[in-house]
Coordinates of C-alpha atoms and ligand atoms in Angstrom, one line a residue:
X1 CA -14.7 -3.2 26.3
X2 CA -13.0 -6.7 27.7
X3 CA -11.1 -8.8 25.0
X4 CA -10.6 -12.2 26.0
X5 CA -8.2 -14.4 24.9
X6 CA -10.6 -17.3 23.2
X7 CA -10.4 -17.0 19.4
X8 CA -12.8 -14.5 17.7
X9 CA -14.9 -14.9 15.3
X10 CA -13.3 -11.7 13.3
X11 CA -10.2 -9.0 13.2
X12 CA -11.0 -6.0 13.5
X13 CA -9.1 -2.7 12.1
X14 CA -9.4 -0.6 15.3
X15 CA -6.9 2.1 14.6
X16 CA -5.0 4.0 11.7
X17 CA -2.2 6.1 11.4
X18 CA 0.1 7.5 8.8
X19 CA 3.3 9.5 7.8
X20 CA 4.3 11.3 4.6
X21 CA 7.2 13.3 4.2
X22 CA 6.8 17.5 4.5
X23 CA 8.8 18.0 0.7
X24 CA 6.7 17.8 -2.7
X25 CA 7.7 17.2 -6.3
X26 CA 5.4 18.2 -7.7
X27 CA 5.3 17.7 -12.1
X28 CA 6.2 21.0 -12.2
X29 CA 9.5 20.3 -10.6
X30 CA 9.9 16.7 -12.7
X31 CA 9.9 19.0 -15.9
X32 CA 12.7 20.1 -15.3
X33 CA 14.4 16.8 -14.2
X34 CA 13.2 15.0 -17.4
X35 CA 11.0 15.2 -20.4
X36 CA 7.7 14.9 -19.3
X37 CA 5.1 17.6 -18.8
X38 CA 2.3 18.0 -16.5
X39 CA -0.4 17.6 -18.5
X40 CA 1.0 14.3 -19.6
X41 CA 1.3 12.9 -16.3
X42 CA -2.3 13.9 -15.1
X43 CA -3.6 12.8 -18.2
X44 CA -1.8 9.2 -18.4
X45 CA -1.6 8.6 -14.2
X46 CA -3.8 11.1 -12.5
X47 CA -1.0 12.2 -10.2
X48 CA -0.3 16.3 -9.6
X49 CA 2.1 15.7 -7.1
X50 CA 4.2 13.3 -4.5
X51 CA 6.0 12.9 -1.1
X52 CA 9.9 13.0 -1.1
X53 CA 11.8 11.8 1.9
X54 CA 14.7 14.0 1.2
X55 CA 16.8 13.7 4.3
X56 CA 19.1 10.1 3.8
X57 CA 18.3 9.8 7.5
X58 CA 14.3 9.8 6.5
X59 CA 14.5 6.4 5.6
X60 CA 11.2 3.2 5.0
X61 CA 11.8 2.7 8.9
X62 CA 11.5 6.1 10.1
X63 CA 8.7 7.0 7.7
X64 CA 7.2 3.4 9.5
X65 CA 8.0 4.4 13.3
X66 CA 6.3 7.9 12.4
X67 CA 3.0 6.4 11.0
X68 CA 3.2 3.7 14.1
X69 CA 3.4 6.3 16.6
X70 CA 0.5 8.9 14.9
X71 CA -1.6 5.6 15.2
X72 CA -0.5 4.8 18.8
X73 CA -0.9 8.4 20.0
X74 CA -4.2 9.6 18.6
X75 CA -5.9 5.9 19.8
X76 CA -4.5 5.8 23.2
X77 CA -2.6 2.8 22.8
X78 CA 0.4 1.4 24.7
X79 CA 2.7 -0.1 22.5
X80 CA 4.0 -2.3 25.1
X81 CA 0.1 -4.3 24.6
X82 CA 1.0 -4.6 20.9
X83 CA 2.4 -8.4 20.0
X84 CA 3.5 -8.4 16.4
X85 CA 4.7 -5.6 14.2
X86 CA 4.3 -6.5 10.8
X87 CA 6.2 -4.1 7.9
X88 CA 4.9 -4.7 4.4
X89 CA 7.6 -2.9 2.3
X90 CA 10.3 -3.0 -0.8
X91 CA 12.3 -0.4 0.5
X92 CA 13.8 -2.2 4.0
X93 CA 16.1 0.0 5.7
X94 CA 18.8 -2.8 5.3
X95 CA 18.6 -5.8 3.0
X96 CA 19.4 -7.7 6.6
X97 CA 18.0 -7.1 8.7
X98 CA 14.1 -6.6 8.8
X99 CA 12.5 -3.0 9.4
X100 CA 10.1 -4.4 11.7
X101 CA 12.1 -4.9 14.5
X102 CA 13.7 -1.8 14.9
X103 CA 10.6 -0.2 14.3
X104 CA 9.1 -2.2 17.1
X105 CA 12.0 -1.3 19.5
X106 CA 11.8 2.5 18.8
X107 CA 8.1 2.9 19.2
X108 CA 8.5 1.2 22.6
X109 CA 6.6 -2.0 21.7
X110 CA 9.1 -4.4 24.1
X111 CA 6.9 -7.4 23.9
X112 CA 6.3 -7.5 20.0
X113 CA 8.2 -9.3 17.3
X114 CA 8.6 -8.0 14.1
X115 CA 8.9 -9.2 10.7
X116 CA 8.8 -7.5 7.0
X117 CA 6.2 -8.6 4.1
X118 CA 7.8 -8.5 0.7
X119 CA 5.4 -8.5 -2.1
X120 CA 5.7 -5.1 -3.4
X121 CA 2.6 -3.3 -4.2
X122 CA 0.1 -6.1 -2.4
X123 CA 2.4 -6.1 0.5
X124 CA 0.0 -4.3 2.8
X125 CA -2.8 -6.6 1.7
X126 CA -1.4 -10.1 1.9
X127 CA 0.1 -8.4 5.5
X128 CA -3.9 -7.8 6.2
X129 CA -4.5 -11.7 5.8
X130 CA -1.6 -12.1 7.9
X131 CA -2.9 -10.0 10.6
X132 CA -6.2 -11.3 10.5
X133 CA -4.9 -14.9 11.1
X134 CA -2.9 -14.4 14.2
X135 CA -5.7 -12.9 15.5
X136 CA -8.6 -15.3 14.3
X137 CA -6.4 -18.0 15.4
X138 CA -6.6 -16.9 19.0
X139 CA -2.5 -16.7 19.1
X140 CA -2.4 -12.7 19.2
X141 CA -4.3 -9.7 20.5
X142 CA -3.0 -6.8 18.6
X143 CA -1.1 -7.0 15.4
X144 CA 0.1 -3.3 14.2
X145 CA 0.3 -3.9 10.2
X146 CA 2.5 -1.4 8.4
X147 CA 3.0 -0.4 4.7
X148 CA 5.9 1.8 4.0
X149 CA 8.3 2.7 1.3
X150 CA 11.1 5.2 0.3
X151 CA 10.5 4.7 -3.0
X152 CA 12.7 7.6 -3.9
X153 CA 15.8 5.5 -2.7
X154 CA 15.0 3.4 -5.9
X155 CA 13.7 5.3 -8.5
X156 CA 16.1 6.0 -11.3
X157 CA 15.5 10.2 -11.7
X158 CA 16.4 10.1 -15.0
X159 CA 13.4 7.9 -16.5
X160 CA 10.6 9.1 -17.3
X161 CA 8.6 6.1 -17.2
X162 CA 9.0 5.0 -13.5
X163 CA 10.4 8.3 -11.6
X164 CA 6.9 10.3 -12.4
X165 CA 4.8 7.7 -10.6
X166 CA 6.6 7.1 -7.5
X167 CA 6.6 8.8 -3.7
X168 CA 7.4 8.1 -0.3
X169 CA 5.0 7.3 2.5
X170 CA 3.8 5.0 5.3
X171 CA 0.9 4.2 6.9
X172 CA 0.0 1.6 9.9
X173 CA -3.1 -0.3 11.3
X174 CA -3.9 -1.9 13.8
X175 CA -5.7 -5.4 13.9
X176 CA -7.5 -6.5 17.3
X177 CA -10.3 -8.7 18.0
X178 CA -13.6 -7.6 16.8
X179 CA -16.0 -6.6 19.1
X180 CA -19.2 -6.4 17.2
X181 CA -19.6 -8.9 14.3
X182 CA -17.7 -6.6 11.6
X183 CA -13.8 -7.3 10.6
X184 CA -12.3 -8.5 7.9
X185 CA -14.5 -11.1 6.2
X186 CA -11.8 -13.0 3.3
X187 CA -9.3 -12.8 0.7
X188 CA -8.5 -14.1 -2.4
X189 CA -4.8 -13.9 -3.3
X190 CA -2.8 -14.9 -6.8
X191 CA 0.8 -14.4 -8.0
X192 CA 2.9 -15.2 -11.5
X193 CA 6.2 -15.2 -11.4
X194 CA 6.1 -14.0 -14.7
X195 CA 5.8 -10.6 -13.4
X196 CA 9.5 -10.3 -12.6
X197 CA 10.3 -10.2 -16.9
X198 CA 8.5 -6.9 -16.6
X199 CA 9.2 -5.0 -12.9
X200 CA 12.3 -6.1 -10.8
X201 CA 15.4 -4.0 -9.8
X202 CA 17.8 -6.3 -11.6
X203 CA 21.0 -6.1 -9.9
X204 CA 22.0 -6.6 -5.9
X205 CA 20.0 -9.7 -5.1
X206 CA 21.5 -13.7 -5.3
X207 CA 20.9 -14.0 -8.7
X208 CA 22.7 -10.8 -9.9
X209 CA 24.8 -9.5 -7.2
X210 CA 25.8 -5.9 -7.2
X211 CA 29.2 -5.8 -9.5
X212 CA 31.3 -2.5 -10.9
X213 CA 29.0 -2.1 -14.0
X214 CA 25.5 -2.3 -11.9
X215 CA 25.9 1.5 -10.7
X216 CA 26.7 2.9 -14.1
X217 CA 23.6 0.8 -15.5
X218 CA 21.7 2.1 -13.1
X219 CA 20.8 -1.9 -13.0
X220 CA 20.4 -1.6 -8.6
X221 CA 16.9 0.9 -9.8
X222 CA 13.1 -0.1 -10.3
X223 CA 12.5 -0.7 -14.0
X224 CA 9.1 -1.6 -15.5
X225 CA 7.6 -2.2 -18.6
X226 CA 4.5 -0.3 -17.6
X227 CA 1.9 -0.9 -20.4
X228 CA 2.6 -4.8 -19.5
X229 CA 1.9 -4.0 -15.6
X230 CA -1.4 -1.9 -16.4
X231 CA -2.5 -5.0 -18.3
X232 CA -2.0 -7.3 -16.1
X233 CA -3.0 -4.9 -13.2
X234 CA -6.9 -4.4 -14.3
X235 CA -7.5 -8.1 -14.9
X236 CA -6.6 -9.2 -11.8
X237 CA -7.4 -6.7 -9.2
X238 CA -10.8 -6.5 -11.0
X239 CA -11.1 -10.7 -11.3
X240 CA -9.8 -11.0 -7.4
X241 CA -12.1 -8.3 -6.2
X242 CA -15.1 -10.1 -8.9
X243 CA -14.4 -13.6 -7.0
X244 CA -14.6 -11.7 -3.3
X245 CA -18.0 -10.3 -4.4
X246 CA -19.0 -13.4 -5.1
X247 CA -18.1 -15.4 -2.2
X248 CA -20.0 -13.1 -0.1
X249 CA -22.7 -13.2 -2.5
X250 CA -22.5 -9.1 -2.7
X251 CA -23.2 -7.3 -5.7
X252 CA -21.1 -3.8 -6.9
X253 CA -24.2 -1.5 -5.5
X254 CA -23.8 -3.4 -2.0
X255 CA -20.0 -2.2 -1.7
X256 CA -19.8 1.7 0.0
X257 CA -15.9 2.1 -0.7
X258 CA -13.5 0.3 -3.0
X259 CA -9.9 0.8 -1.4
X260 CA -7.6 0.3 -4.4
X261 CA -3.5 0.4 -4.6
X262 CA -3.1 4.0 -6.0
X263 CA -1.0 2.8 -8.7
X264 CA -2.3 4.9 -11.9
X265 CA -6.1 7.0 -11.8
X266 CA -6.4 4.9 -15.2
X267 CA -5.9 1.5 -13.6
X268 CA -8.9 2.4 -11.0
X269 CA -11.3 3.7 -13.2
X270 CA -11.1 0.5 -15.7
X271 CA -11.0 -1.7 -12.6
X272 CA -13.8 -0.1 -11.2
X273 CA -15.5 0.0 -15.0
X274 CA -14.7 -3.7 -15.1
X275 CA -16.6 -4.4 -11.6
X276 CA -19.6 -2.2 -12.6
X277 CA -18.4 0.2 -9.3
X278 CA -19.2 3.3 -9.6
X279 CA -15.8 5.8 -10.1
X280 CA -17.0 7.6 -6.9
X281 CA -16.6 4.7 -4.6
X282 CA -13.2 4.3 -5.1
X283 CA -11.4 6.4 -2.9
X284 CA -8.3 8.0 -4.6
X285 CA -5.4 10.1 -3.0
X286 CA -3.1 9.2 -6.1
X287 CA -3.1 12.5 -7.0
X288 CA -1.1 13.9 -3.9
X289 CA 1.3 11.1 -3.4
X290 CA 1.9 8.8 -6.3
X291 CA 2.1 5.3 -6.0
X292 CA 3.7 4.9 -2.5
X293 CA 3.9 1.0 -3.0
X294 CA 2.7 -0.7 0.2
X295 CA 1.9 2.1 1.7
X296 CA -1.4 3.0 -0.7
X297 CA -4.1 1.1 1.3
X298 CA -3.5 2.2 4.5
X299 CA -2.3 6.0 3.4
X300 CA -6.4 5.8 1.6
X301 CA -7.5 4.4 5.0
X302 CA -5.8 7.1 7.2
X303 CA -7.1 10.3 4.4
X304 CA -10.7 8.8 4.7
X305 CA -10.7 7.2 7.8
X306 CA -13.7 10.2 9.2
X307 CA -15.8 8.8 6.1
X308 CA -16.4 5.4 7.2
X309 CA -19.2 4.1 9.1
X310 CA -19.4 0.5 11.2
X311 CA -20.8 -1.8 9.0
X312 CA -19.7 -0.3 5.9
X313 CA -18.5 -2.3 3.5
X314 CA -15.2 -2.0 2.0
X315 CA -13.5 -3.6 -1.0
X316 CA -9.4 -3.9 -1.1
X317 CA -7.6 -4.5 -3.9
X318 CA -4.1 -4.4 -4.9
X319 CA -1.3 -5.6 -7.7
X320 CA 2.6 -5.4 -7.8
X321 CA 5.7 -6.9 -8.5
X322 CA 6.2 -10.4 -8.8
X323 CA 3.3 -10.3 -9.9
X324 CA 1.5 -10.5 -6.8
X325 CA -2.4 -9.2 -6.3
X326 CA -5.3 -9.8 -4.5
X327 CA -9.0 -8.5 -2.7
X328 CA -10.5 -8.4 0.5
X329 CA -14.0 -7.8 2.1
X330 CA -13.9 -6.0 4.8
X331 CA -16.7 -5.0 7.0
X332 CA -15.9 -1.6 9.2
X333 CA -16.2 -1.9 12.8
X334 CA -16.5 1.5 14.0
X335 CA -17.5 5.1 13.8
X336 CA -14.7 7.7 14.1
X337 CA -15.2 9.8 17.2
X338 CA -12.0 11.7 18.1
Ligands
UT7_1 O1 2.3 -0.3 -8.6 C1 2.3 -1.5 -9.5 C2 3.3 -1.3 -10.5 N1 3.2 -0.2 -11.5 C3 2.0 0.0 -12.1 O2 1.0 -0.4 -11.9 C4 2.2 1.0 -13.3 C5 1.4 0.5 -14.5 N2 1.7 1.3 -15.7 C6 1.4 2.6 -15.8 O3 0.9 3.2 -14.9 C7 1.6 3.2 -17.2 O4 1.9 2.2 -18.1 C8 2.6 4.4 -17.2 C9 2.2 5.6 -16.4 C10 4.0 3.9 -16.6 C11 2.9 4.8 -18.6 O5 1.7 5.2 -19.2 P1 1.2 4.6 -20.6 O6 0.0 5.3 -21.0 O7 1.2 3.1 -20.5 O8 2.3 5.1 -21.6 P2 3.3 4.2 -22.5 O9 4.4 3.6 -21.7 O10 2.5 3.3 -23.4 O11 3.9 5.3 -23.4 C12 3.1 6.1 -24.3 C13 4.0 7.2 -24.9 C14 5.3 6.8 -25.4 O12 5.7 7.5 -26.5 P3 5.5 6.9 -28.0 O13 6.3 5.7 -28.0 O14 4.0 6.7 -28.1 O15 6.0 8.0 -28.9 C15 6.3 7.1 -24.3 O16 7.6 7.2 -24.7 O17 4.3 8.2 -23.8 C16 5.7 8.3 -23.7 N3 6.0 8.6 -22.3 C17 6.0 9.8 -21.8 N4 5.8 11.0 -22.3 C18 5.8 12.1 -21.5 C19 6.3 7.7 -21.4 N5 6.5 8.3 -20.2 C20 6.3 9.6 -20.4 C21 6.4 10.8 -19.6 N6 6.1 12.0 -20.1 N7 6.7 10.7 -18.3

């Protein structure tokens, strides 16, 4: 296989890895940390159970350097070939600096530079336009794109409408020049700063810096008003992925997989409803991990990665905070052999 270093016609992903934390919470166990029962939560979010990073030490950047280097060791690849290290993520092990470089000097990858993607739950998607560019653009060979988050470290345990949904997980790709004529294809990207009236951590950034009554107010934790977010969630990741199809001139039947942020079972089946997809295409792992933030996509990608089939076609589609959202058309690029 010789990659050159003219500009390709496509990225390609050519290599997936991921990381999730050995404890569970399962509903069970949230039962008895707030007033909530299981068959609620199935019923309302789909979710049975999630990932919780319980050691402090177990932070977004180790979760990140553990799903970089499962991806680097089952593909073969010398970190020292990748260029950029890209973490999409909410949870940064500091506020300054970036994740990405340190995860980039841990994994061994001395001739990358790093950088973190904050746009919550699309993180990992608007990071997969990133990617794609450097690459189509001829400026870099391999991009390793990382969604991670430690969601645990922000999730107020006493409220029952955010601490239910969220876990803890990572998940990395990596982009290359394609090979064959399949790669990602195009995006279509929106945001509305709207979004930050109804999901924000309030306190500890310039607006509201962290002061004696944040901590009792529990104002430094995610809070959301989530019936607003579902809204807003199904009309755009279902008018995004709409305007995708149509670019490509692709109807629902031609898509195999939809690859959707696991945010709530309820959001994918009326986005999928919306689209005309049929609930079976869209790949769900919601029910094992919660909403993991930017680590979804690639978490999906790494759970069904054996499925795929070069030339498949794969929808991705995300929301979050900000509001931020968007689609992309993907076409697989290879056939998993290992
Ligand atoms: O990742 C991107 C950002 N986040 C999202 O996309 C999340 C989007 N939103 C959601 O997933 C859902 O809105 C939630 C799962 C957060 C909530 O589900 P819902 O069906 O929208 O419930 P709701 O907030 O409308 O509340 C319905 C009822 C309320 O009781 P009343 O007022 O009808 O008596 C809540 O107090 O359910 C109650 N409730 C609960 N009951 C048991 C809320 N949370 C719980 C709970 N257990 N954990």
């Amino acid at each position: 296989m010789t990659r050159t270093n003219l500009a390709p016609n496509k990225a390609a992903i050519t290599a997936i890895g991921s990381y999730v934390p050995d404890e569970v919470l399962t509903n069970q166990d949230l039962e008895q940390m707030v007033e909530t029962n299981d068959e609620w939560i199935q019923s309302r979010t789909g979710i049975r159970e999630r990932r919780i990073a319980k050691s402090p030490s177990h932070s977004t950047g180790y979760m990140a350097i553990k799903a970089a280097e499962n991806l680097c060791a089952k593909n073969n690849i010398d970190p020292k070939t990748i260029d950029l290290v890209l973490v999409a993520t909410i949870t940064p092990d500091y506020q300054v600096s970036s994740t990405a470089p340190y995860v980039a000097s841990q994994i061994g990858a001395t001739n990358a530079f790093g950088y973190d993607i904050s746009a919550a739950c699309s993180g990992f998607l608007y990071g997969m336009t990133a990617a794609a560019a450097y690459i189509t653009s001829g400026q870099y060979q391999r991009v390793l794109l990382i969604g991670a988050d430690k969601m645990s470290s922000i999730v107020d345990y006493t409220d029952r409408a955010t601490c239910i949904i969220f876990g803890d997980g990572a998940g990395a790709v990596l982009f290359e020049p394609s090979i064959n004529t399949f790669g990602f294809e195009s995006a279509q990207h929106g945001s509305n700063g709207i979004g930050r009236d109804y999901l924000n951590i309030h306190d500890g950034g310039s607006l509201h810096p962290i002061n004696d009554t944040t901590f009792a107010e529990k104002r430094h934790l995610v809070q959301q008003e989530g019936r607003t977010v579902f809204k807003y969630a199904v009309k755009h990741m279902s008018e995004a992925s709409q305007k995708v199809l149509t670019k490509h001139a692709l109807s629902h039947e031609d898509i195999n997989y939809v690859i959707a942020h696991q945010a709530n079972k309820r959001i994918l089946d009326a986005t999928a409803h919306q689209l005309g997809i049929a609930k079976e295409k869209v790949l769900t792992n919601i029910e094992h991990y919660g909403n993991t933030t930017a680590a979804t996509l690639p978490l999906v990608l790494s759970d069904f990665e054996k499925k795929f089939k070069t030339g498949d076609k794969l929808l991705f589609t995300a929301f979050g905070g900000g509001f931020t959202w968007g689609a992309a058309y993907l076409t697989w690029n290879y056939d998993y052999k290992k």
